[in-house]
Amino acid sequence: MFRALPMLRIHLLFLESESQDAALLLARHGVFGPAQDALEDFEESPGEAYREVYLEAEARLAKISENCGFHDMAPVPEEPIAPNLRELKGINGRLRELWQRCSACADQGLKIEEDLKRLAALRETFERLKSLNVDISRLLNPDSLLDARIGHIPSANVNRLGESLALAGYMLTVFDRAADQTFAVVAGPKAGGELGGLLSQAGWRELAIPEELRTHPEAASRYLELETRRLENAETAHCDLKTSSLGKQAQWLAQARLLLALARPLAETAATSLRGRGQLVAFSGWMPKDALPTLRQALDERFRNRYLLSSREPTRDERREIPSLLHYPAWLKPFVPLVKSYGVPRYGEFDPSLLFAITYVFLFGAMFGDVGHGAVILVLSAFLGGKLNWLRVVGMAAGASSILFGFLYGSIFGYEELIHPLWQSPMHNAAHLLVLAVYGGVGFICVTL
């Protein structure tokens, strides 16, 4: 409890054809820590090709899941078998084809979404213009003798602009209003003069009219109806493609996700602890001494005599690279995250988790001793759940300690006259408690150092 588990340096030799199953067994064993040191003469990297194919397949599966929404994984069998390199290449090739189809489907969906947004903008503009009931193309014809402009200005400037335009021989016609903006048409003879400065001073903004709406309102309305029907059909066809064509691959994708998960151990160890020579591969790493018999039994059941396992005690030079594996009883685990927030003890160092748990609960009660407040903390902590579930035991222990010291101090919600203190009242014996706090602090520092 006060130190990491004793570790052994192990070396495992397997046939290269069984390297993926060996890596999977070590990963499922749960206590194997890969290391970069390898046996002499094992200088090849047999897992590099496997790792590259795995990374490609994993990236493609992630893209398919992100863009097409496939996230299920097939259940893990009792005796799982990791895919070999040939099978992994087959998975990667099929994922490549599916990603091409999924990418095209996603692009089509984005195109439909953009067209729908554009159609909505056209409809909004059409709703404003249809009250004019004129052919916009004729009204805005650049070859016409009429100078016509369509735009909007702040409603407060309409009257003033209308009077100014009348003096210049132009007419202002309002056809719609929205919030504090007024939509209008300014029309007059082209030889009437330049209106840019006048309109700009009034806050005039030209209304952008798409080419589809530069026609008679009836023709624009028919175009919008046809475009709406076209996009509805395209959206229906796109949904059918996604659900029927790609949806048929959901079962295979779930199986592919499982196989990639089984291939992950070899892909990860290929970059660190896996080396080879000829038809042999070697795994190097660390393992707790008491877990070695269990590993040997699992290797015998899976590989019979097709492996070689050697182990030794770590040398003094290796102590800094040995991983720390710490086991805690269930009641102590809630306090461990508070200790690990300062760091993980290295191999051979003292683990202060037990001492921290005892002193944390004791000092919390000593500094926050109150029967009422402690009861509130205890009750509220009992209802903690979800991500804060690990704080339940910590809060309940701190609340119980606060209640205990509350009886020692004779304090209930800050009132020290309701019950008689079992020890002494902090408010009536402040100097004595301050002296005890100094001695206690000095002693605590000495013990921890």
Short mmCIF file of C-alpha atoms in Angstrom, two decimals:
data_model
loop_
_atom_site.label_atom_id
_atom_site.label_comp_id
_atom_site.label_asym_id
_atom_site.label_seq_id
_atom_site.Cartn_x
_atom_site.Cartn_y
_atom_site.Cartn_z
CA MET A 1 0.00 0.00 0.00
CA PHE A 2 2.88 2.37 0.73
CA ARG A 3 4.99 1.43 -2.33
CA ALA A 4 4.51 0.34 -5.93
CA LEU A 5 4.31 -3.37 -6.67
CA PRO A 6 7.69 -5.10 -7.25
CA MET A 7 8.34 -5.33 -11.00
CA LEU A 8 10.22 -7.74 -13.25
CA ARG A 9 11.81 -7.13 -16.63
CA ILE A 10 10.42 -9.71 -19.05
CA HIS A 11 11.24 -10.77 -22.60
CA LEU A 12 8.79 -12.79 -24.69
CA LEU A 13 9.56 -14.58 -27.96
CA PHE A 14 6.79 -15.59 -30.41
CA LEU A 15 6.38 -16.62 -34.01
CA GLU A 16 5.87 -13.56 -36.18
CA SER A 17 2.60 -15.04 -37.51
CA GLU A 18 1.19 -14.97 -33.95
CA SER A 19 2.47 -11.55 -32.94
CA GLN A 20 -0.98 -9.91 -33.17
CA ASP A 21 -2.53 -12.52 -30.86
CA ALA A 22 0.41 -12.22 -28.46
CA ALA A 23 0.03 -8.44 -28.25
CA LEU A 24 -3.71 -8.84 -27.69
CA LEU A 25 -3.15 -11.34 -24.86
CA LEU A 26 -0.65 -9.01 -23.16
CA ALA A 27 -3.08 -6.11 -23.49
CA ARG A 28 -5.98 -8.10 -22.05
CA HIS A 29 -3.74 -9.27 -19.21
CA GLY A 30 -3.72 -5.61 -18.19
CA VAL A 31 -0.40 -5.26 -16.35
CA PHE A 32 2.21 -5.42 -19.12
CA GLY A 33 4.16 -2.18 -19.56
CA PRO A 34 6.04 -1.99 -22.91
CA ALA A 35 9.69 -0.88 -22.87
CA GLN A 36 12.02 0.05 -25.72
CA ASP A 37 14.88 -2.27 -24.80
CA ALA A 38 15.05 -5.43 -26.95
CA LEU A 39 17.07 -8.62 -27.01
CA GLU A 40 20.41 -8.70 -28.77
CA ASP A 41 20.35 -9.31 -32.53
CA PHE A 42 16.63 -8.42 -32.70
CA GLU A 43 16.98 -5.26 -34.76
CA GLU A 44 14.15 -5.58 -37.29
CA SER A 45 10.80 -3.78 -36.95
CA PRO A 46 8.25 -6.37 -38.10
CA GLY A 47 5.25 -4.39 -36.86
CA GLU A 48 5.81 -1.17 -38.83
CA ALA A 49 3.75 -2.29 -41.85
CA TYR A 50 1.00 -3.49 -39.50
CA ARG A 51 1.03 -0.17 -37.65
CA GLU A 52 0.82 1.90 -40.87
CA VAL A 53 -2.15 -0.08 -42.20
CA TYR A 54 -3.86 0.13 -38.80
CA LEU A 55 -3.45 3.91 -38.60
CA GLU A 56 -4.89 4.33 -42.11
CA ALA A 57 -7.87 2.10 -41.34
CA GLU A 58 -8.50 3.79 -37.99
CA ALA A 59 -8.43 7.24 -39.60
CA ARG A 60 -10.88 6.17 -42.33
CA LEU A 61 -13.24 4.59 -39.81
CA ALA A 62 -13.17 7.77 -37.73
CA LYS A 63 -14.05 9.86 -40.81
CA ILE A 64 -16.90 7.52 -41.70
CA SER A 65 -18.24 7.69 -38.14
CA GLU A 66 -17.98 11.48 -38.06
CA ASN A 67 -19.62 12.12 -41.43
CA CYS A 68 -22.08 9.23 -41.70
CA GLY A 69 -22.85 8.43 -38.08
CA PHE A 70 -21.69 4.82 -37.60
CA HIS A 71 -20.50 4.38 -33.99
CA ASP A 72 -21.53 0.83 -32.96
CA MET A 73 -19.05 -1.94 -32.20
CA ALA A 74 -19.75 -5.66 -32.33
CA PRO A 75 -19.63 -7.50 -28.99
CA VAL A 76 -16.24 -8.89 -27.95
CA PRO A 77 -16.20 -12.72 -28.14
CA GLU A 78 -14.96 -14.81 -25.24
CA GLU A 79 -11.82 -15.79 -27.16
CA PRO A 80 -11.09 -12.86 -29.49
CA ILE A 81 -8.58 -13.23 -32.33
CA ALA A 82 -6.75 -10.18 -33.66
CA PRO A 83 -6.57 -9.73 -37.47
CA ASN A 84 -3.28 -10.48 -39.20
CA LEU A 85 -1.65 -8.11 -41.71
CA ARG A 86 -3.49 -9.56 -44.73
CA GLU A 87 -6.86 -9.31 -43.00
CA LEU A 88 -6.06 -5.79 -41.81
CA LYS A 89 -5.24 -4.73 -45.38
CA GLY A 90 -8.58 -6.14 -46.50
CA ILE A 91 -10.40 -4.11 -43.84
CA ASN A 92 -8.47 -1.00 -44.83
CA GLY A 93 -9.30 -1.49 -48.53
CA ARG A 94 -13.01 -1.88 -47.88
CA LEU A 95 -12.98 1.14 -45.56
CA ARG A 96 -11.35 3.13 -48.38
CA GLU A 97 -14.24 2.26 -50.69
CA LEU A 98 -16.85 3.04 -48.05
CA TRP A 99 -15.19 6.37 -47.26
CA GLN A 100 -15.33 7.36 -50.93
CA ARG A 101 -19.05 6.63 -50.98
CA CYS A 102 -19.59 8.25 -47.59
CA SER A 103 -17.61 11.32 -48.64
CA ALA A 104 -19.67 11.69 -51.81
CA CYS A 105 -22.84 11.28 -49.77
CA ALA A 106 -21.67 13.89 -47.26
CA ASP A 107 -20.74 16.33 -50.04
CA GLN A 108 -24.14 15.83 -51.60
CA GLY A 109 -25.80 16.53 -48.26
CA LEU A 110 -23.81 19.75 -47.81
CA LYS A 111 -24.74 20.85 -51.36
CA ILE A 112 -28.44 20.26 -50.62
CA GLU A 113 -28.14 22.13 -47.33
CA GLU A 114 -26.53 25.12 -49.06
CA ASP A 115 -29.24 25.10 -51.77
CA LEU A 116 -31.95 25.03 -49.10
CA LYS A 117 -30.42 28.04 -47.36
CA ARG A 118 -30.21 29.89 -50.67
CA LEU A 119 -33.83 29.00 -51.44
CA ALA A 120 -34.90 30.34 -48.04
CA ALA A 121 -33.10 33.62 -48.77
CA LEU A 122 -34.79 33.82 -52.20
CA ARG A 123 -38.19 33.28 -50.62
CA GLU A 124 -37.57 36.02 -48.06
CA THR A 125 -36.58 38.48 -50.80
CA PHE A 126 -39.52 37.40 -52.99
CA GLU A 127 -42.00 37.99 -50.16
CA ARG A 128 -40.84 41.61 -50.05
CA LEU A 129 -40.87 42.17 -53.81
CA LYS A 130 -44.14 40.50 -54.76
CA SER A 131 -46.19 43.40 -53.41
CA LEU A 132 -44.66 45.55 -56.17
CA ASN A 133 -46.42 43.34 -58.75
CA VAL A 134 -44.09 44.51 -61.54
CA ASP A 135 -41.55 42.85 -63.78
CA ILE A 136 -38.28 43.53 -61.97
CA SER A 137 -36.21 42.99 -65.11
CA ARG A 138 -38.06 45.79 -66.92
CA LEU A 139 -37.97 48.07 -63.89
CA LEU A 140 -34.20 47.71 -63.52
CA ASN A 141 -33.43 47.58 -67.25
CA PRO A 142 -30.15 49.52 -67.77
CA ASP A 143 -31.24 50.53 -71.29
CA SER A 144 -34.45 52.12 -70.06
CA LEU A 145 -34.97 55.89 -69.82
CA LEU A 146 -36.18 55.35 -66.25
CA ASP A 147 -33.66 55.46 -63.40
CA ALA A 148 -35.07 52.98 -60.84
CA ARG A 149 -33.49 51.70 -57.66
CA ILE A 150 -34.76 49.25 -55.03
CA GLY A 151 -33.44 49.36 -51.49
CA HIS A 152 -34.17 50.14 -47.85
CA ILE A 153 -33.59 53.04 -45.47
CA PRO A 154 -34.26 53.70 -41.78
CA SER A 155 -37.95 54.44 -41.31
CA ALA A 156 -37.17 57.76 -39.60
CA ASN A 157 -35.59 59.11 -42.81
CA VAL A 158 -38.41 58.22 -45.23
CA ASN A 159 -40.27 61.54 -45.19
CA ARG A 160 -37.17 63.66 -45.41
CA LEU A 161 -35.75 61.58 -48.29
CA GLY A 162 -39.09 61.71 -50.12
CA GLU A 163 -39.15 65.50 -49.97
CA SER A 164 -35.56 65.74 -51.18
CA LEU A 165 -36.19 63.35 -54.08
CA ALA A 166 -39.30 65.28 -55.12
CA LEU A 167 -37.21 68.40 -55.54
CA ALA A 168 -34.88 66.43 -57.85
CA GLY A 169 -37.77 65.08 -59.92
CA TYR A 170 -37.77 61.57 -58.40
CA MET A 171 -40.51 59.62 -56.69
CA LEU A 172 -40.19 57.42 -53.57
CA THR A 173 -42.63 54.47 -53.34
CA VAL A 174 -42.75 52.34 -50.17
CA PHE A 175 -43.65 48.65 -50.64
CA ASP A 176 -42.68 46.96 -47.36
CA ARG A 177 -41.62 47.61 -43.77
CA ALA A 178 -39.63 45.44 -41.33
CA ALA A 179 -38.65 46.57 -37.83
CA ASP A 180 -37.03 50.01 -38.21
CA GLN A 181 -36.32 49.57 -41.95
CA THR A 182 -38.50 50.68 -44.85
CA PHE A 183 -38.21 49.07 -48.29
CA ALA A 184 -38.90 51.41 -51.20
CA VAL A 185 -38.42 52.10 -54.91
CA VAL A 186 -36.80 55.32 -56.09
CA ALA A 187 -37.66 56.19 -59.71
CA GLY A 188 -37.14 59.15 -61.98
CA PRO A 189 -35.68 60.30 -65.32
CA LYS A 190 -32.10 59.27 -65.95
CA ALA A 191 -31.20 62.81 -66.88
CA GLY A 192 -32.39 63.99 -63.49
CA GLY A 193 -28.93 64.03 -61.94
CA GLU A 194 -26.71 61.99 -59.59
CA LEU A 195 -28.53 60.68 -56.49
CA GLY A 196 -25.65 58.80 -54.84
CA GLY A 197 -24.83 61.47 -52.28
CA LEU A 198 -28.46 62.16 -51.41
CA LEU A 199 -29.34 58.51 -50.91
CA SER A 200 -26.15 57.83 -48.94
CA GLN A 201 -26.88 60.65 -46.48
CA ALA A 202 -30.32 59.17 -45.80
CA GLY A 203 -28.82 55.72 -45.04
CA TRP A 204 -29.99 54.11 -48.28
CA ARG A 205 -28.87 50.50 -48.92
CA GLU A 206 -29.40 48.78 -52.25
CA LEU A 207 -31.40 45.55 -52.05
CA ALA A 208 -29.51 42.67 -53.65
CA ILE A 209 -31.92 40.98 -56.07
CA PRO A 210 -30.77 37.59 -57.46
CA GLU A 211 -31.15 36.89 -61.15
CA GLU A 212 -33.87 34.31 -60.42
CA LEU A 213 -36.16 37.07 -59.10
CA ARG A 214 -35.46 39.63 -61.85
CA THR A 215 -38.66 38.70 -63.65
CA HIS A 216 -42.43 38.97 -63.22
CA PRO A 217 -43.70 37.84 -59.76
CA GLU A 218 -45.71 34.99 -61.30
CA ALA A 219 -42.63 33.61 -63.09
CA ALA A 220 -40.53 33.98 -59.92
CA SER A 221 -43.21 32.19 -57.91
CA ARG A 222 -43.25 29.26 -60.36
CA TYR A 223 -39.43 29.04 -60.21
CA LEU A 224 -39.48 28.90 -56.40
CA GLU A 225 -42.11 26.15 -56.44
CA LEU A 226 -40.12 24.06 -58.91
CA GLU A 227 -36.87 24.60 -56.98
CA THR A 228 -38.58 23.64 -53.71
CA ARG A 229 -39.90 20.42 -55.26
CA ARG A 230 -36.48 19.61 -56.75
CA LEU A 231 -34.68 20.05 -53.43
CA GLU A 232 -37.29 18.01 -51.57
CA ASN A 233 -36.80 15.14 -54.00
CA ALA A 234 -33.00 15.48 -53.77
CA GLU A 235 -33.15 15.44 -49.98
CA THR A 236 -35.36 12.33 -50.01
CA ALA A 237 -33.00 10.58 -52.43
CA HIS A 238 -30.01 11.55 -50.28
CA CYS A 239 -31.63 10.11 -47.16
CA ASP A 240 -32.42 6.91 -49.05
CA LEU A 241 -28.80 6.65 -50.17
CA LYS A 242 -27.52 7.14 -46.64
CA THR A 243 -29.94 4.71 -44.99
CA SER A 244 -30.22 2.02 -47.65
CA SER A 245 -26.85 1.94 -49.39
CA LEU A 246 -24.51 2.88 -46.56
CA GLY A 247 -26.87 1.56 -43.90
CA LYS A 248 -26.42 -1.96 -45.25
CA GLN A 249 -22.78 -1.75 -44.17
CA ALA A 250 -23.61 -0.98 -40.52
CA GLN A 251 -23.14 -4.59 -39.38
CA TRP A 252 -19.81 -4.92 -41.18
CA LEU A 253 -18.65 -1.54 -39.83
CA ALA A 254 -19.46 -2.68 -36.29
CA GLN A 255 -17.35 -5.80 -36.89
CA ALA A 256 -14.56 -3.71 -38.43
CA ARG A 257 -14.53 -1.45 -35.36
CA LEU A 258 -14.13 -4.53 -33.17
CA LEU A 259 -11.29 -5.94 -35.31
CA LEU A 260 -9.45 -2.61 -35.24
CA ALA A 261 -9.80 -2.53 -31.48
CA LEU A 262 -8.26 -6.02 -31.35
CA ALA A 263 -5.46 -4.88 -33.69
CA ARG A 264 -4.62 -1.83 -31.60
CA PRO A 265 -2.29 -3.59 -29.08
CA LEU A 266 0.14 -4.76 -31.78
CA ALA A 267 -0.05 -1.39 -33.59
CA GLU A 268 0.90 0.43 -30.39
CA THR A 269 3.66 -1.94 -29.28
CA ALA A 270 5.13 -1.90 -32.80
CA ALA A 271 6.45 1.60 -32.14
CA THR A 272 8.02 0.77 -28.77
CA SER A 273 8.67 -2.74 -27.52
CA LEU A 274 8.35 -5.00 -30.57
CA ARG A 275 11.49 -6.15 -32.42
CA GLY A 276 12.11 -9.12 -34.67
CA ARG A 277 14.55 -11.34 -36.48
CA GLY A 278 13.56 -13.71 -39.23
CA GLN A 279 10.35 -15.50 -38.22
CA LEU A 280 10.61 -14.49 -34.55
CA VAL A 281 9.40 -11.40 -32.70
CA ALA A 282 10.36 -10.22 -29.22
CA PHE A 283 8.26 -8.23 -26.75
CA SER A 284 10.08 -6.40 -23.96
CA GLY A 285 8.54 -4.73 -20.97
CA TRP A 286 7.72 -4.67 -17.27
CA MET A 287 5.31 -6.73 -15.21
CA PRO A 288 4.48 -7.09 -11.48
CA LYS A 289 6.22 -10.06 -9.93
CA ASP A 290 3.00 -11.53 -8.48
CA ALA A 291 1.29 -11.36 -11.93
CA LEU A 292 3.89 -13.51 -13.69
CA PRO A 293 2.32 -16.92 -12.83
CA THR A 294 -1.05 -15.77 -14.16
CA LEU A 295 0.55 -14.57 -17.40
CA ARG A 296 2.47 -17.82 -17.80
CA GLN A 297 -0.77 -19.80 -17.37
CA ALA A 298 -2.55 -17.66 -19.99
CA LEU A 299 0.36 -18.11 -22.41
CA ASP A 300 0.32 -21.89 -21.92
CA GLU A 301 -3.42 -22.06 -22.64
CA ARG A 302 -3.18 -19.89 -25.77
CA PHE A 303 0.20 -20.77 -27.31
CA ARG A 304 1.13 -24.09 -25.69
CA ASN A 305 4.89 -24.37 -26.23
CA ARG A 306 5.11 -21.78 -29.03
CA TYR A 307 6.66 -19.07 -26.88
CA LEU A 308 9.68 -18.36 -24.69
CA LEU A 309 9.40 -16.26 -21.53
CA SER A 310 12.37 -14.94 -19.56
CA SER A 311 12.36 -12.54 -16.60
CA ARG A 312 14.85 -10.85 -14.30
CA GLU A 313 15.04 -8.33 -11.49
CA PRO A 314 15.56 -4.69 -12.56
CA THR A 315 19.04 -3.24 -12.30
CA ARG A 316 19.90 -0.07 -10.42
CA ASP A 317 20.29 1.87 -13.68
CA GLU A 318 16.77 0.89 -14.75
CA ARG A 319 14.93 2.08 -11.67
CA ARG A 320 14.10 5.50 -13.13
CA GLU A 321 12.30 3.95 -16.12
CA ILE A 322 10.30 1.31 -14.22
CA PRO A 323 6.55 2.11 -14.30
CA SER A 324 4.71 2.43 -11.00
CA LEU A 325 1.72 0.14 -10.44
CA LEU A 326 -0.20 0.85 -7.23
CA HIS A 327 -3.13 -1.13 -5.83
CA TYR A 328 -5.53 0.40 -3.29
CA PRO A 329 -8.42 -0.97 -1.22
CA ALA A 330 -11.88 0.22 -2.28
CA TRP A 331 -12.30 2.60 0.67
CA LEU A 332 -9.01 4.37 -0.15
CA LYS A 333 -9.53 4.79 -3.93
CA PRO A 334 -11.66 7.99 -3.65
CA PHE A 335 -8.70 9.80 -2.02
CA VAL A 336 -6.20 8.71 -4.69
CA PRO A 337 -7.15 11.40 -7.31
CA LEU A 338 -6.41 14.10 -4.72
CA VAL A 339 -2.93 12.65 -4.24
CA LYS A 340 -2.29 12.07 -7.96
CA SER A 341 -3.11 15.70 -8.71
CA TYR A 342 0.38 16.38 -7.31
CA GLY A 343 1.96 13.54 -9.33
CA VAL A 344 2.43 9.77 -9.29
CA PRO A 345 5.11 8.32 -6.97
CA ARG A 346 7.98 6.80 -8.92
CA TYR A 347 8.99 3.19 -8.53
CA GLY A 348 10.52 2.68 -5.08
CA GLU A 349 9.18 5.95 -3.65
CA PHE A 350 6.78 6.25 -0.71
CA ASP A 351 3.07 6.42 -1.62
CA PRO A 352 1.38 8.91 0.75
CA SER A 353 -2.24 8.03 -0.15
CA LEU A 354 -3.09 6.32 3.17
CA LEU A 355 -1.39 9.00 5.24
CA PHE A 356 -3.09 11.69 3.15
CA ALA A 357 -6.55 10.13 3.62
CA ILE A 358 -6.16 9.94 7.41
CA THR A 359 -4.72 13.43 7.85
CA TYR A 360 -7.16 15.01 5.36
CA VAL A 361 -10.20 13.70 7.20
CA PHE A 362 -8.68 14.52 10.61
CA LEU A 363 -7.63 18.08 9.72
CA PHE A 364 -10.94 18.83 7.96
CA GLY A 365 -12.84 17.92 11.11
CA ALA A 366 -10.40 19.81 13.33
CA MET A 367 -10.68 23.00 11.27
CA PHE A 368 -14.40 22.73 10.44
CA GLY A 369 -15.75 21.04 13.56
CA ASP A 370 -19.51 21.63 13.77
CA VAL A 371 -22.32 19.11 14.25
CA GLY A 372 -24.84 20.93 12.05
CA HIS A 373 -22.51 21.89 9.20
CA GLY A 374 -20.92 18.43 9.21
CA ALA A 375 -24.35 16.79 8.97
CA VAL A 376 -25.21 18.98 5.97
CA ILE A 377 -21.94 17.99 4.22
CA LEU A 378 -22.51 14.31 4.98
CA VAL A 379 -26.11 14.31 3.65
CA LEU A 380 -25.28 16.31 0.50
CA SER A 381 -22.27 14.09 -0.23
CA ALA A 382 -24.46 10.99 -0.01
CA PHE A 383 -26.43 12.25 -3.04
CA LEU A 384 -23.41 12.92 -5.26
CA GLY A 385 -23.31 10.91 -8.48
CA GLY A 386 -22.14 10.94 -12.07
CA LYS A 387 -18.75 12.56 -12.55
CA LEU A 388 -18.70 13.59 -8.86
CA ASN A 389 -19.37 10.06 -7.61
CA TRP A 390 -15.73 9.67 -6.50
CA LEU A 391 -16.23 12.60 -4.09
CA ARG A 392 -19.05 10.83 -2.24
CA VAL A 393 -16.82 8.86 0.14
CA VAL A 394 -14.48 11.83 0.65
CA GLY A 395 -17.38 14.17 1.47
CA MET A 396 -19.11 11.70 3.76
CA ALA A 397 -15.86 11.00 5.65
CA ALA A 398 -15.16 14.73 5.98
CA GLY A 399 -18.72 15.37 7.16
CA ALA A 400 -18.52 12.58 9.76
CA SER A 401 -15.19 13.97 11.02
CA SER A 402 -16.74 17.44 11.25
CA ILE A 403 -19.65 16.04 13.31
CA LEU A 404 -17.22 14.25 15.68
CA PHE A 405 -15.19 17.40 16.28
CA GLY A 406 -18.43 19.35 16.58
CA PHE A 407 -19.32 17.30 19.65
CA LEU A 408 -15.76 17.76 20.96
CA TYR A 409 -16.11 21.54 20.47
CA GLY A 410 -19.76 21.73 21.56
CA SER A 411 -20.78 23.58 18.34
CA ILE A 412 -24.03 23.27 16.34
CA PHE A 413 -24.31 25.67 13.37
CA GLY A 414 -21.90 28.01 15.15
CA TYR A 415 -23.78 28.05 18.45
CA GLU A 416 -21.63 26.80 21.33
CA GLU A 417 -24.22 27.09 24.10
CA LEU A 418 -26.65 24.40 22.93
CA ILE A 419 -24.57 21.38 24.03
CA HIS A 420 -21.71 20.96 26.46
CA PRO A 421 -18.35 20.33 24.70
CA LEU A 422 -16.82 16.92 25.28
CA TRP A 423 -13.37 18.49 25.11
CA GLN A 424 -13.23 22.30 24.96
CA SER A 425 -14.83 25.23 23.18
CA PRO A 426 -12.65 26.99 20.57
CA MET A 427 -14.29 30.35 21.28
CA HIS A 428 -13.60 30.11 25.02
CA ASN A 429 -10.16 28.47 24.78
CA ALA A 430 -8.73 30.10 21.66
CA ALA A 431 -5.19 30.59 23.01
CA HIS A 432 -4.89 26.97 24.11
CA LEU A 433 -6.09 25.66 20.72
CA LEU A 434 -3.68 27.96 18.86
CA VAL A 435 -0.78 26.50 20.83
CA LEU A 436 -1.98 22.97 20.05
CA ALA A 437 -2.29 23.89 16.36
CA VAL A 438 1.33 25.10 16.29
CA TYR A 439 2.63 21.93 17.94
CA GLY A 440 0.43 19.77 15.73
CA GLY A 441 1.63 21.55 12.57
CA VAL A 442 5.30 21.19 13.53
CA GLY A 443 4.80 17.51 14.31
CA PHE A 444 2.92 16.90 11.06
CA ILE A 445 5.65 18.55 8.97
CA CYS A 446 8.35 16.52 10.75
CA VAL A 447 6.51 13.25 10.17
CA THR A 448 5.84 13.91 6.48
CA LEU A 449 9.40 15.05 5.80
#
